[in-house]
């Protein structure tokens, strides 16, 4: 019995050694190290940008200044324009003078409809910048209804300001063609006549309204904030007055440049809103507003926003419907379909 147990033990030992030998002879293959592909850092692209002077362009001041200092990823060549028509011509020209532009929101709708989708909206900007001003120290105008019988000097004939004024008058029980007289003129002329007391009532956007009040030494006051008057209607629409648009071919061919622009523009808007004093100087240096002092006072009144992607349609579609109901040509003959909004 003892011999059998010893023999069994020796066999088990031999088998164990044999298995160990096999294991050593056939080691398990270690997984090969995988090399992760190197992700290239986007170096930016050349972008031709058009910015309107006044409230439409104020939010871009930091972006433009950073571009001048080579502190942006994209490389921007920009134009500060004084008229929507100049920007429209540059966007729709055969050689495409501009890739991206900041325009009035109704102009964006017109461009989309008239080019059959060759221009899209990348983002929405200012929410409302119009004010009714009263001169000669007057206090008679406290609401839209108080404008009955008045002569209102205004800027923006055939554009957002006229449509907004007419809609607010109508919504408050006044006939724009019978109960008031609307006289359209250059904003500089209106400001001068307000300050001198030659005219009593006017509608101006900031920063022109801001400048008129500041220069009047107390004789001109802000009677009605038309953004507040619009919100009081509670009609489900927001008063979105500006938009950032781009040529569709540029969007399709340069998606990363477009995404980078949106990031840099949003950062610019945030900076301007949060740093009115410093941003005011940038705005003045770029010629977007007449002086740093005026720009600093105007920035809080500009209602600057940054809305992009899926946030755009809920914000502005109601406004487009209002414009269409007033005058279909205001939006190019139809309320724009969803294709107008660039949603990556």
CSV table of C-alpha atoms in Angstrom, one decimal:
chain,number,residue,atom,x,y,z
A,1,UNK,CA,0.0,0.0,0.0
A,2,UNK,CA,2.8,2.3,0.9
A,3,UNK,CA,4.5,1.6,-2.5
A,4,UNK,CA,1.3,2.4,-4.4
A,5,UNK,CA,0.8,5.7,-2.6
A,6,UNK,CA,4.4,6.7,-3.4
A,7,UNK,CA,4.0,5.7,-7.0
A,8,UNK,CA,0.8,7.7,-7.3
A,9,UNK,CA,2.5,10.7,-5.8
A,10,UNK,CA,5.4,10.5,-8.2
A,11,UNK,CA,3.0,10.3,-11.2
A,12,UNK,CA,1.1,13.3,-10.0
A,13,UNK,CA,4.4,15.2,-9.6
A,14,UNK,CA,5.5,14.2,-13.1
A,15,UNK,CA,2.2,15.3,-14.6
A,16,UNK,CA,2.4,18.6,-12.8
A,17,UNK,CA,5.9,19.3,-14.1
A,18,UNK,CA,4.9,18.3,-17.6
A,19,UNK,CA,2.0,20.8,-17.6
A,20,UNK,CA,4.2,23.5,-16.3
A,21,UNK,CA,6.6,22.8,-19.2
A,22,UNK,CA,3.8,23.0,-21.7
A,23,UNK,CA,2.7,26.3,-20.2
A,24,UNK,CA,6.2,27.7,-20.4
A,25,UNK,CA,6.6,26.5,-24.0
A,26,UNK,CA,3.4,28.1,-25.1
A,27,UNK,CA,3.0,31.4,-23.3
A,28,UNK,CA,-0.2,33.4,-23.8
A,29,UNK,CA,0.1,36.1,-26.4
A,30,UNK,CA,-0.1,39.5,-24.7
A,31,UNK,CA,-2.5,41.9,-26.4
A,32,UNK,CA,-0.7,44.2,-28.9
A,33,UNK,CA,-0.5,47.8,-28.0
A,34,UNK,CA,-2.9,49.9,-30.1
A,35,UNK,CA,-1.8,53.2,-31.4
A,36,UNK,CA,-4.5,55.9,-31.1
A,37,UNK,CA,-4.8,58.1,-34.2
A,38,UNK,CA,-3.6,61.6,-33.7
A,39,UNK,CA,-6.4,64.1,-33.9
A,40,UNK,CA,-5.4,67.2,-35.8
A,41,UNK,CA,-6.1,70.5,-34.2
A,42,UNK,CA,-8.3,72.7,-36.4
A,43,UNK,CA,-6.1,75.6,-37.5
A,44,UNK,CA,-8.9,77.9,-38.6
A,45,UNK,CA,-9.9,79.1,-42.1
A,46,UNK,CA,-10.3,82.4,-43.8
A,47,UNK,CA,-13.8,83.9,-43.3
A,48,UNK,CA,-15.1,87.0,-45.0
A,49,UNK,CA,-17.5,88.7,-42.5
A,50,UNK,CA,-19.8,91.6,-42.8
A,51,UNK,CA,-21.1,93.4,-39.7
A,52,UNK,CA,-23.7,96.2,-39.7
A,53,UNK,CA,-22.9,99.2,-37.6
A,54,UNK,CA,-25.4,100.0,-34.8
A,55,UNK,CA,-27.0,97.4,-32.5
A,56,UNK,CA,-26.7,94.5,-35.0
A,57,UNK,CA,-23.0,94.6,-34.9
A,58,UNK,CA,-22.3,95.5,-31.2
A,59,UNK,CA,-22.2,91.8,-30.1
A,60,UNK,CA,-19.3,91.1,-32.6
A,61,UNK,CA,-17.0,93.8,-31.2
A,62,UNK,CA,-14.8,91.4,-29.2
A,63,UNK,CA,-14.6,88.9,-32.0
A,64,UNK,CA,-13.4,91.6,-34.5
A,65,UNK,CA,-10.9,93.1,-32.0
A,66,UNK,CA,-9.5,89.6,-31.3
A,67,UNK,CA,-9.3,88.9,-35.0
A,68,UNK,CA,-7.2,92.1,-35.4
A,69,UNK,CA,-4.8,90.8,-32.7
A,70,UNK,CA,-4.6,87.3,-34.3
A,71,UNK,CA,-6.4,85.9,-31.2
A,72,UNK,CA,-9.1,84.0,-33.0
A,73,UNK,CA,-8.9,80.5,-34.5
A,74,UNK,CA,-10.5,81.6,-37.8
A,75,UNK,CA,-8.9,84.3,-39.8
A,76,UNK,CA,-11.5,87.1,-40.3
A,77,UNK,CA,-11.5,89.7,-43.0
A,78,UNK,CA,-14.4,92.0,-42.0
A,79,UNK,CA,-16.4,94.9,-43.3
A,80,UNK,CA,-18.4,97.2,-41.0
A,81,UNK,CA,-21.3,98.3,-43.2
A,82,UNK,CA,-23.8,101.0,-42.6
A,83,UNK,CA,-26.6,99.7,-44.8
A,84,UNK,CA,-28.4,96.3,-45.2
A,85,UNK,CA,-28.3,96.7,-49.0
A,86,UNK,CA,-24.5,96.8,-49.0
A,87,UNK,CA,-24.4,93.5,-47.1
A,88,UNK,CA,-27.1,91.9,-49.3
A,89,UNK,CA,-25.2,92.8,-52.4
A,90,UNK,CA,-22.0,91.2,-51.0
A,91,UNK,CA,-23.8,88.0,-50.0
A,92,UNK,CA,-25.6,87.5,-53.3
A,93,UNK,CA,-22.9,88.6,-55.7
A,94,UNK,CA,-21.7,86.0,-58.1
A,95,UNK,CA,-18.2,86.0,-56.6
A,96,UNK,CA,-19.6,85.9,-53.0
A,97,UNK,CA,-17.9,88.9,-51.4
A,98,UNK,CA,-19.0,87.8,-47.9
A,99,UNK,CA,-19.3,84.4,-46.4
A,100,UNK,CA,-21.1,85.3,-43.2
A,101,UNK,CA,-23.0,88.5,-42.3
A,102,UNK,CA,-25.1,90.1,-39.6
A,103,UNK,CA,-28.3,91.6,-40.9
A,104,UNK,CA,-31.8,92.6,-39.9
A,105,UNK,CA,-34.0,89.6,-39.2
A,106,UNK,CA,-36.5,90.4,-41.9
A,107,UNK,CA,-33.6,90.7,-44.4
A,108,UNK,CA,-32.6,87.2,-43.4
A,109,UNK,CA,-36.0,85.9,-44.3
A,110,UNK,CA,-36.0,87.8,-47.6
A,111,UNK,CA,-32.6,86.4,-48.5
A,112,UNK,CA,-33.6,82.8,-47.8
A,113,UNK,CA,-36.8,83.1,-49.8
A,114,UNK,CA,-35.5,85.1,-52.8
A,115,UNK,CA,-32.3,82.9,-53.2
A,116,UNK,CA,-34.4,79.7,-52.8
A,117,UNK,CA,-32.4,78.5,-49.8
A,118,UNK,CA,-28.9,79.7,-50.8
A,119,UNK,CA,-28.7,81.8,-47.6
A,120,UNK,CA,-29.4,80.3,-44.1
A,121,UNK,CA,-29.5,81.7,-40.5
A,122,UNK,CA,-26.7,80.6,-38.3
A,123,UNK,CA,-27.7,82.5,-35.1
A,124,UNK,CA,-30.1,85.2,-33.8
A,125,UNK,CA,-28.9,88.4,-32.1
A,126,UNK,CA,-30.6,91.4,-30.6
A,127,UNK,CA,-34.1,91.1,-29.2
A,128,UNK,CA,-35.3,94.6,-29.6
A,129,UNK,CA,-33.7,98.1,-29.6
A,130,UNK,CA,-36.5,100.5,-30.5
A,131,UNK,CA,-37.7,103.4,-28.3
A,132,UNK,CA,-40.3,106.1,-28.5
A,133,UNK,CA,-38.7,109.4,-27.4
A,134,UNK,CA,-40.4,112.6,-26.2
A,135,UNK,CA,-38.7,116.0,-26.3
A,136,UNK,CA,-39.1,119.4,-24.6
A,137,UNK,CA,-39.4,117.7,-21.2
A,138,UNK,CA,-42.8,116.3,-22.2
A,139,UNK,CA,-44.4,113.5,-20.2
A,140,UNK,CA,-47.7,113.1,-22.2
A,141,UNK,CA,-46.6,109.8,-23.8
A,142,UNK,CA,-46.8,106.9,-21.4
A,143,UNK,CA,-48.3,104.2,-23.6
A,144,UNK,CA,-48.9,103.4,-27.3
A,145,UNK,CA,-52.4,104.7,-27.0
A,146,UNK,CA,-51.0,108.1,-26.0
A,147,UNK,CA,-49.6,108.5,-29.5
A,148,UNK,CA,-53.0,109.2,-31.0
A,149,UNK,CA,-52.9,112.4,-32.9
A,150,UNK,CA,-49.1,112.6,-32.8
A,151,UNK,CA,-46.6,113.0,-35.6
A,152,UNK,CA,-44.0,110.3,-35.1
A,153,UNK,CA,-40.6,110.8,-36.8
A,154,UNK,CA,-39.1,107.4,-37.4
A,155,UNK,CA,-36.2,105.6,-39.1
A,156,UNK,CA,-36.4,102.2,-40.9
A,157,UNK,CA,-39.0,102.7,-43.6
A,158,UNK,CA,-39.8,99.3,-45.2
A,159,UNK,CA,-37.8,97.4,-42.6
A,160,UNK,CA,-38.2,96.0,-39.1
A,161,UNK,CA,-38.7,99.4,-37.4
A,162,UNK,CA,-41.7,100.4,-39.6
A,163,UNK,CA,-43.4,97.0,-39.3
A,164,UNK,CA,-42.9,96.9,-35.5
A,165,UNK,CA,-44.3,100.4,-35.0
A,166,UNK,CA,-47.3,99.7,-37.2
A,167,UNK,CA,-48.1,96.4,-35.5
A,168,UNK,CA,-47.9,98.0,-32.0
A,169,UNK,CA,-50.1,100.9,-33.0
A,170,UNK,CA,-52.7,98.5,-34.5
A,171,UNK,CA,-52.5,96.2,-31.5
A,172,UNK,CA,-53.2,99.1,-29.2
A,173,UNK,CA,-56.3,100.3,-31.1
A,174,UNK,CA,-54.8,102.9,-33.4
A,175,UNK,CA,-54.8,103.1,-37.2
A,176,UNK,CA,-51.3,103.8,-38.3
A,177,UNK,CA,-52.6,105.6,-41.4
A,178,UNK,CA,-55.3,107.7,-39.7
A,179,UNK,CA,-54.7,108.1,-36.0
A,180,UNK,CA,-51.0,109.1,-36.3
A,181,UNK,CA,-48.7,110.6,-38.9
A,182,UNK,CA,-45.4,108.7,-39.5
A,183,UNK,CA,-42.6,110.7,-41.0
A,184,UNK,CA,-39.5,108.8,-42.0
A,185,UNK,CA,-36.1,110.5,-41.9
A,186,UNK,CA,-32.4,109.9,-41.3
A,187,UNK,CA,-31.6,109.0,-37.6
A,188,UNK,CA,-29.1,111.9,-37.3
A,189,UNK,CA,-31.7,114.4,-38.6
A,190,UNK,CA,-34.3,113.0,-36.1
A,191,UNK,CA,-31.8,113.2,-33.2
A,192,UNK,CA,-30.9,116.8,-34.0
A,193,UNK,CA,-34.5,117.9,-34.3
A,194,UNK,CA,-35.4,116.1,-31.0
A,195,UNK,CA,-32.6,117.8,-29.1
A,196,UNK,CA,-33.5,121.2,-30.5
A,197,UNK,CA,-37.2,120.7,-29.7
A,198,UNK,CA,-38.2,121.1,-33.3
A,199,UNK,CA,-40.0,117.7,-33.1
A,200,UNK,CA,-41.8,116.3,-30.1
A,201,UNK,CA,-42.1,112.5,-30.7
A,202,UNK,CA,-39.8,110.1,-32.5
A,203,UNK,CA,-38.9,106.4,-32.7
A,204,UNK,CA,-35.2,105.6,-32.7
A,205,UNK,CA,-33.1,102.5,-32.1
A,206,UNK,CA,-30.2,102.4,-29.7
A,207,UNK,CA,-27.5,103.7,-29.7
A,208,UNK,CA,-29.1,106.6,-31.6
A,209,UNK,CA,-31.8,106.9,-29.0
A,210,UNK,CA,-29.1,106.7,-26.2
A,211,UNK,CA,-27.1,109.5,-27.9
A,212,UNK,CA,-30.1,111.7,-28.3
A,213,UNK,CA,-31.1,111.4,-24.6
A,214,UNK,CA,-27.5,112.0,-23.5
A,215,UNK,CA,-26.9,115.1,-25.6
A,216,UNK,CA,-30.3,116.7,-24.7
A,217,UNK,CA,-29.3,117.5,-21.2
A,218,UNK,CA,-32.6,116.2,-19.9
A,219,UNK,CA,-35.0,117.6,-22.5
A,220,UNK,CA,-35.4,114.2,-24.3
A,221,UNK,CA,-36.7,111.2,-22.4
A,222,UNK,CA,-37.3,107.6,-23.1
A,223,UNK,CA,-41.1,107.4,-23.2
A,224,UNK,CA,-41.7,103.8,-24.4
A,225,UNK,CA,-39.4,100.8,-24.7
A,226,UNK,CA,-41.0,99.0,-27.7
A,227,UNK,CA,-39.6,95.7,-26.6
A,228,UNK,CA,-41.6,95.9,-23.4
A,229,UNK,CA,-44.6,97.0,-25.4
A,230,UNK,CA,-44.2,94.0,-27.7
A,231,UNK,CA,-43.9,91.6,-24.8
A,232,UNK,CA,-47.0,93.1,-23.2
A,233,UNK,CA,-49.0,91.8,-26.3
A,234,UNK,CA,-48.2,88.3,-25.1
A,235,UNK,CA,-48.7,86.9,-28.6
A,236,UNK,CA,-46.2,84.1,-28.4
A,237,UNK,CA,-43.6,85.9,-30.5
A,238,UNK,CA,-40.3,87.5,-29.5
A,239,UNK,CA,-39.0,90.7,-31.0
A,240,UNK,CA,-35.9,89.3,-32.7
A,241,UNK,CA,-34.4,92.1,-34.8
A,242,UNK,CA,-31.1,90.7,-36.1
A,243,UNK,CA,-29.7,87.5,-37.5
A,244,UNK,CA,-26.4,86.1,-38.5
A,245,UNK,CA,-26.6,84.5,-42.0
A,246,UNK,CA,-24.2,82.6,-44.2
A,247,UNK,CA,-24.1,81.4,-47.8
A,248,UNK,CA,-25.2,77.7,-47.8
A,249,UNK,CA,-22.4,76.7,-50.1
A,250,UNK,CA,-19.9,78.1,-47.5
A,251,UNK,CA,-21.7,76.2,-44.7
A,252,UNK,CA,-21.5,73.0,-46.6
A,253,UNK,CA,-17.9,73.4,-47.7
A,254,UNK,CA,-16.5,74.7,-44.4
A,255,UNK,CA,-18.5,73.2,-41.6
A,256,UNK,CA,-15.7,73.4,-39.0
A,257,UNK,CA,-15.0,77.1,-39.8
A,258,UNK,CA,-18.7,77.7,-39.3
A,259,UNK,CA,-18.8,75.9,-36.0
A,260,UNK,CA,-15.7,77.8,-34.9
A,261,UNK,CA,-17.3,81.1,-35.9
A,262,UNK,CA,-20.4,80.3,-33.8
A,263,UNK,CA,-18.2,79.5,-30.8
A,264,UNK,CA,-16.2,82.7,-31.2
A,265,UNK,CA,-19.2,84.9,-31.8
A,266,UNK,CA,-21.1,83.5,-28.8
A,267,UNK,CA,-18.0,84.2,-26.6
A,268,UNK,CA,-17.9,87.8,-28.1
A,269,UNK,CA,-21.6,88.4,-27.3
A,270,UNK,CA,-21.1,87.1,-23.7
A,271,UNK,CA,-18.1,89.4,-23.2
A,272,UNK,CA,-19.9,92.5,-24.5
A,273,UNK,CA,-22.9,91.9,-22.3
A,274,UNK,CA,-20.7,91.3,-19.2
A,275,UNK,CA,-18.2,94.0,-19.8
A,276,UNK,CA,-20.0,97.1,-21.1
A,277,UNK,CA,-17.4,99.6,-20.1
A,278,UNK,CA,-14.5,97.8,-21.8
A,279,UNK,CA,-16.7,96.6,-24.7
A,280,UNK,CA,-18.0,100.2,-25.3
A,281,UNK,CA,-14.5,101.3,-26.2
A,282,UNK,CA,-14.1,98.4,-28.6
A,283,UNK,CA,-17.4,99.2,-30.3
A,284,UNK,CA,-16.3,102.8,-30.7
A,285,UNK,CA,-12.9,101.9,-32.0
A,286,UNK,CA,-14.5,99.7,-34.7
A,287,UNK,CA,-16.9,102.5,-35.8
A,288,UNK,CA,-20.0,100.5,-34.8
A,289,UNK,CA,-21.1,103.3,-32.4
A,290,UNK,CA,-20.2,107.0,-32.4
A,291,UNK,CA,-18.4,107.0,-29.1
A,292,UNK,CA,-17.4,104.8,-26.2
A,293,UNK,CA,-19.5,106.7,-23.8
A,294,UNK,CA,-22.6,106.2,-25.9
A,295,UNK,CA,-21.8,102.6,-26.6
A,296,UNK,CA,-21.4,101.9,-22.8
A,297,UNK,CA,-24.8,103.2,-22.1
A,298,UNK,CA,-26.4,101.5,-25.1
A,299,UNK,CA,-25.1,98.0,-24.6
A,300,UNK,CA,-27.5,97.2,-21.7
A,301,UNK,CA,-30.4,98.4,-23.9
A,302,UNK,CA,-29.4,96.3,-26.9
A,303,UNK,CA,-31.0,93.1,-25.5
A,304,UNK,CA,-28.1,91.0,-26.9
A,305,UNK,CA,-28.7,87.3,-27.1
A,306,UNK,CA,-27.1,84.3,-28.8
A,307,UNK,CA,-29.5,81.7,-30.1
A,308,UNK,CA,-28.5,79.0,-32.5
A,309,UNK,CA,-29.5,75.5,-33.7
A,310,UNK,CA,-32.9,74.2,-32.5
A,311,UNK,CA,-33.4,77.3,-30.3
A,312,UNK,CA,-33.9,79.6,-33.3
A,313,UNK,CA,-37.3,78.6,-34.8
A,314,UNK,CA,-39.3,78.9,-31.5
A,315,UNK,CA,-37.8,82.3,-30.9
A,316,UNK,CA,-38.4,84.0,-34.2
A,317,UNK,CA,-41.0,82.1,-36.2
A,318,UNK,CA,-43.8,83.9,-34.4
A,319,UNK,CA,-42.3,87.2,-35.3
A,320,UNK,CA,-42.0,86.2,-39.0
A,321,UNK,CA,-45.7,85.3,-38.9
A,322,UNK,CA,-46.5,88.7,-37.6
A,323,UNK,CA,-44.4,90.4,-40.3
A,324,UNK,CA,-46.1,88.3,-42.9
A,325,UNK,CA,-49.6,89.3,-41.7
A,326,UNK,CA,-48.6,93.0,-41.9
A,327,UNK,CA,-46.9,92.8,-45.3
A,328,UNK,CA,-45.9,89.5,-47.0
A,329,UNK,CA,-43.1,91.2,-48.8
A,330,UNK,CA,-41.5,92.0,-45.4
A,331,UNK,CA,-40.3,88.3,-45.3
A,332,UNK,CA,-39.9,87.7,-49.0
A,333,UNK,CA,-43.5,86.5,-49.7
A,334,UNK,CA,-43.8,83.6,-47.3
A,335,UNK,CA,-43.0,82.7,-43.7
A,336,UNK,CA,-39.7,80.8,-44.1
A,337,UNK,CA,-39.7,77.0,-43.8
A,338,UNK,CA,-37.5,75.1,-41.4
A,339,UNK,CA,-34.7,75.1,-44.0
A,340,UNK,CA,-33.8,78.6,-43.1
A,341,UNK,CA,-32.3,77.5,-39.8
A,342,UNK,CA,-28.8,76.0,-39.8
A,343,UNK,CA,-29.0,73.1,-37.4
A,344,UNK,CA,-25.8,71.0,-37.5
